[in-house]
Every structure is written in C-alpha cells, then in structure tokens.
C-alpha cells in the first residue's frame, strides 16, 4: 500500500483534489483519494500535481509534456487542469466514470509550473515544467 500526496491530484472526469493523498494497493490500483487534514504515516508528499495513467498506455513523461504543450497551443486560455482533461480524453487514457479500481496505473508528477497561474508557460516559449513518473 502506497500513499502519495501533492498540492493537487487530478483524475479524469474533471476531478481536482487540493491537498489530498492518493492510495494505491500492492498492484498499483487506486484505492481512494483522501483529504490531507493531518500528517499520515508513510505518506510521500510531492510538489506540484499528480495524475494517473493506465499502465497499458505507453508514453513517457517527456511525451506527455509535449502533448500538453501542444494542447495549450490549441487551447491557450485553458488551465493545466483543463489541459490534463483534454489529454485524458484525446488519448482515451481513462474512460468516463473512471475509478481506477482493478486498473494498475502509473502516477505522474507535473512540477515546475506556477500552480496559482495554472499555466505551463506564460508566453508559450521556454518552459521549466517537467513530468516525472513516480
């Protein structure tokens, strides 16, 4: 059992959780998302935001970041949260009503962005954002 916390956790279906932790079972299936009201033993905290990708979807963090940048060019007024939803939909990474149960996932972390601004890059130029698979 793993617990991973972050500033934000983004799940398909426009579910955005601020200051929560995600629980994964031993097969890396999502067991739940819970508020981080107090320190929970054995919980790893990460800066940025976390999001799941099904293990059968073959990609890399760099590939996801490039696709998010491309989506940002298509939807310049969209927040990072909205861009992730576009990413989920366009790649059929997750399906409507996604719960994660019995579906092993990789958890990715997006960091290096200004979370209050919720943009990858202010000027569509160089970007210090990066994605890491945990």
mmCIF file of C-alpha atoms in Angstrom:
data_model
loop_
_atom_site.group_PDB
_atom_site.id
_atom_site.type_symbol
_atom_site.label_atom_id
_atom_site.label_comp_id
_atom_site.label_asym_id
_atom_site.label_seq_id
_atom_site.Cartn_x
_atom_site.Cartn_y
_atom_site.Cartn_z
ATOM 1 C CA UNK A 1 0.000 0.000 0.000
ATOM 2 C CA UNK A 2 1.353 3.424 -1.006
ATOM 3 C CA UNK A 3 0.147 6.894 -0.136
ATOM 4 C CA UNK A 4 1.189 9.783 -2.382
ATOM 5 C CA UNK A 5 0.211 13.361 -1.540
ATOM 6 C CA UNK A 6 0.596 16.574 -3.509
ATOM 7 C CA UNK A 7 -0.661 20.100 -3.816
ATOM 8 C CA UNK A 8 -3.154 18.785 -6.383
ATOM 9 C CA UNK A 9 -4.320 15.383 -7.599
ATOM 10 C CA UNK A 10 -6.079 15.387 -10.971
ATOM 11 C CA UNK A 11 -8.296 12.495 -12.012
ATOM 12 C CA UNK A 12 -10.324 12.080 -15.194
ATOM 13 C CA UNK A 13 -13.821 13.471 -15.177
ATOM 14 C CA UNK A 14 -12.641 16.919 -14.075
ATOM 15 C CA UNK A 15 -11.956 15.755 -10.544
ATOM 16 C CA UNK A 16 -9.358 18.009 -8.956
ATOM 17 C CA UNK A 17 -8.337 17.483 -5.351
ATOM 18 C CA UNK A 18 -6.352 20.124 -3.463
ATOM 19 C CA UNK A 19 -4.122 18.926 -0.597
ATOM 20 C CA UNK A 20 -5.161 15.265 -0.850
ATOM 21 C CA UNK A 21 -3.380 11.945 -0.989
ATOM 22 C CA UNK A 22 -3.977 9.036 -3.323
ATOM 23 C CA UNK A 23 -3.840 5.455 -2.026
ATOM 24 C CA UNK A 24 -2.506 2.674 -4.259
ATOM 25 C CA UNK A 25 -2.734 -1.007 -3.406
ATOM 26 C CA UNK A 26 0.087 -3.511 -3.934
ATOM 27 C CA UNK A 27 -0.870 -3.889 -7.630
ATOM 28 C CA UNK A 28 -0.794 -0.079 -8.095
ATOM 29 C CA UNK A 29 -4.566 0.209 -8.438
ATOM 30 C CA UNK A 30 -6.189 3.312 -6.961
ATOM 31 C CA UNK A 31 -7.969 2.511 -3.700
ATOM 32 C CA UNK A 32 -9.047 6.045 -2.888
ATOM 33 C CA UNK A 33 -8.310 9.734 -2.632
ATOM 34 C CA UNK A 34 -8.488 11.343 0.793
ATOM 35 C CA UNK A 35 -8.034 14.837 2.264
ATOM 36 C CA UNK A 36 -4.652 15.535 3.787
ATOM 37 C CA UNK A 37 -6.004 17.050 7.004
ATOM 38 C CA UNK A 38 -3.117 15.861 9.126
ATOM 39 C CA UNK A 39 0.189 14.106 8.723
ATOM 40 C CA UNK A 40 -0.392 10.471 7.769
ATOM 41 C CA UNK A 41 2.422 7.999 8.492
ATOM 42 C CA UNK A 42 4.084 6.570 5.391
ATOM 43 C CA UNK A 43 2.736 9.242 3.040
ATOM 44 C CA UNK A 44 5.126 10.676 0.446
ATOM 45 C CA UNK A 45 4.473 14.361 -0.337
ATOM 46 C CA UNK A 46 5.361 15.830 -3.741
ATOM 47 C CA UNK A 47 5.385 19.401 -5.001
ATOM 48 C CA UNK A 48 3.158 20.053 -7.980
ATOM 49 C CA UNK A 49 0.323 17.860 -9.111
ATOM 50 C CA UNK A 50 -0.159 14.130 -9.519
ATOM 51 C CA UNK A 51 -2.228 12.303 -12.126
ATOM 52 C CA UNK A 52 -2.685 8.631 -13.052
ATOM 53 C CA UNK A 53 -2.126 6.987 -16.430
ATOM 54 C CA UNK A 54 -3.178 3.401 -17.091
ATOM 55 C CA UNK A 55 -0.151 1.132 -17.355
ATOM 56 C CA UNK A 56 -1.221 -0.173 -20.749
ATOM 57 C CA UNK A 57 -0.892 3.356 -22.201
ATOM 58 C CA UNK A 58 2.675 3.575 -23.462
ATOM 59 C CA UNK A 59 4.200 7.003 -23.046
ATOM 60 C CA UNK A 60 6.937 8.887 -21.277
ATOM 61 C CA UNK A 61 6.875 11.996 -19.142
ATOM 62 C CA UNK A 62 8.508 13.937 -21.978
ATOM 63 C CA UNK A 63 5.827 12.702 -24.385
ATOM 64 C CA UNK A 64 3.049 13.780 -22.037
ATOM 65 C CA UNK A 65 4.642 17.204 -21.546
ATOM 66 C CA UNK A 66 4.974 17.730 -25.310
ATOM 67 C CA UNK A 67 1.341 16.774 -25.804
ATOM 68 C CA UNK A 68 0.245 19.146 -23.017
ATOM 69 C CA UNK A 69 2.226 21.967 -24.646
ATOM 70 C CA UNK A 70 0.567 21.188 -27.970
ATOM 71 C CA UNK A 71 -2.854 21.203 -26.301
ATOM 72 C CA UNK A 72 -2.001 24.539 -24.695
ATOM 73 C CA UNK A 73 -1.299 25.979 -28.171
ATOM 74 C CA UNK A 74 -4.729 24.742 -29.305
ATOM 75 C CA UNK A 75 -6.475 25.985 -26.126
ATOM 76 C CA UNK A 76 -4.394 28.976 -24.935
ATOM 77 C CA UNK A 77 -6.876 30.065 -22.266
ATOM 78 C CA UNK A 78 -7.095 26.622 -20.645
ATOM 79 C CA UNK A 79 -5.597 25.878 -17.248
ATOM 80 C CA UNK A 80 -3.258 22.953 -16.653
ATOM 81 C CA UNK A 81 -6.179 21.127 -15.080
ATOM 82 C CA UNK A 82 -8.246 21.562 -18.246
ATOM 83 C CA UNK A 83 -5.287 20.547 -20.414
ATOM 84 C CA UNK A 84 -4.976 17.304 -18.449
ATOM 85 C CA UNK A 85 -8.671 16.590 -19.056
ATOM 86 C CA UNK A 86 -8.143 17.191 -22.804
ATOM 87 C CA UNK A 87 -5.158 14.834 -22.605
ATOM 88 C CA UNK A 88 -7.218 12.139 -20.869
ATOM 89 C CA UNK A 89 -9.998 12.464 -23.470
ATOM 90 C CA UNK A 90 -7.828 12.662 -26.587
ATOM 91 C CA UNK A 91 -5.798 9.601 -25.662
ATOM 92 C CA UNK A 92 -8.638 7.605 -24.165
ATOM 93 C CA UNK A 93 -6.273 7.139 -21.249
ATOM 94 C CA UNK A 94 -9.224 6.910 -18.934
ATOM 95 C CA UNK A 95 -12.880 6.327 -19.509
ATOM 96 C CA UNK A 96 -15.955 8.147 -18.152
ATOM 97 C CA UNK A 97 -16.703 7.095 -14.596
ATOM 98 C CA UNK A 98 -13.050 6.156 -14.011
ATOM 99 C CA UNK A 99 -12.491 4.870 -10.511
ATOM 100 C CA UNK A 100 -9.143 3.201 -11.026
ATOM 101 C CA UNK A 101 -10.285 0.040 -9.297
ATOM 102 C CA UNK A 102 -8.652 -3.071 -10.750
ATOM 103 C CA UNK A 103 -6.717 -0.926 -13.245
ATOM 104 C CA UNK A 104 -2.997 -0.636 -12.462
ATOM 105 C CA UNK A 105 -1.714 2.881 -13.020
ATOM 106 C CA UNK A 106 1.500 4.822 -13.141
ATOM 107 C CA UNK A 107 1.401 8.040 -11.187
ATOM 108 C CA UNK A 108 2.986 11.012 -12.916
ATOM 109 C CA UNK A 109 4.001 14.273 -11.279
ATOM 110 C CA UNK A 110 3.896 17.620 -13.070
ATOM 111 C CA UNK A 111 6.083 20.235 -11.434
ATOM 112 C CA UNK A 112 7.996 23.368 -12.292
ATOM 113 C CA UNK A 113 4.881 25.383 -13.101
ATOM 114 C CA UNK A 114 3.224 28.265 -11.328
ATOM 115 C CA UNK A 115 0.284 26.415 -9.783
ATOM 116 C CA UNK A 116 -1.702 29.546 -8.871
ATOM 117 C CA UNK A 117 -1.452 30.689 -12.505
ATOM 118 C CA UNK A 118 -2.253 27.126 -13.646
ATOM 119 C CA UNK A 119 -0.340 27.559 -16.904
ATOM 120 C CA UNK A 120 2.519 25.538 -18.343
ATOM 121 C CA UNK A 121 4.214 28.618 -19.809
ATOM 122 C CA UNK A 122 3.216 32.237 -19.644
ATOM 123 C CA UNK A 123 4.399 33.062 -23.158
ATOM 124 C CA UNK A 124 4.258 29.688 -24.943
ATOM 125 C CA UNK A 125 8.036 29.937 -25.006
ATOM 126 C CA UNK A 126 10.547 28.058 -22.958
ATOM 127 C CA UNK A 127 9.101 26.216 -20.036
ATOM 128 C CA UNK A 128 10.607 24.875 -16.867
ATOM 129 C CA UNK A 129 7.815 22.373 -16.340
ATOM 130 C CA UNK A 130 8.689 18.721 -16.190
ATOM 131 C CA UNK A 131 6.893 15.427 -15.707
ATOM 132 C CA UNK A 132 8.241 12.559 -13.641
ATOM 133 C CA UNK A 133 6.859 9.054 -13.319
ATOM 134 C CA UNK A 134 6.823 8.028 -9.673
#
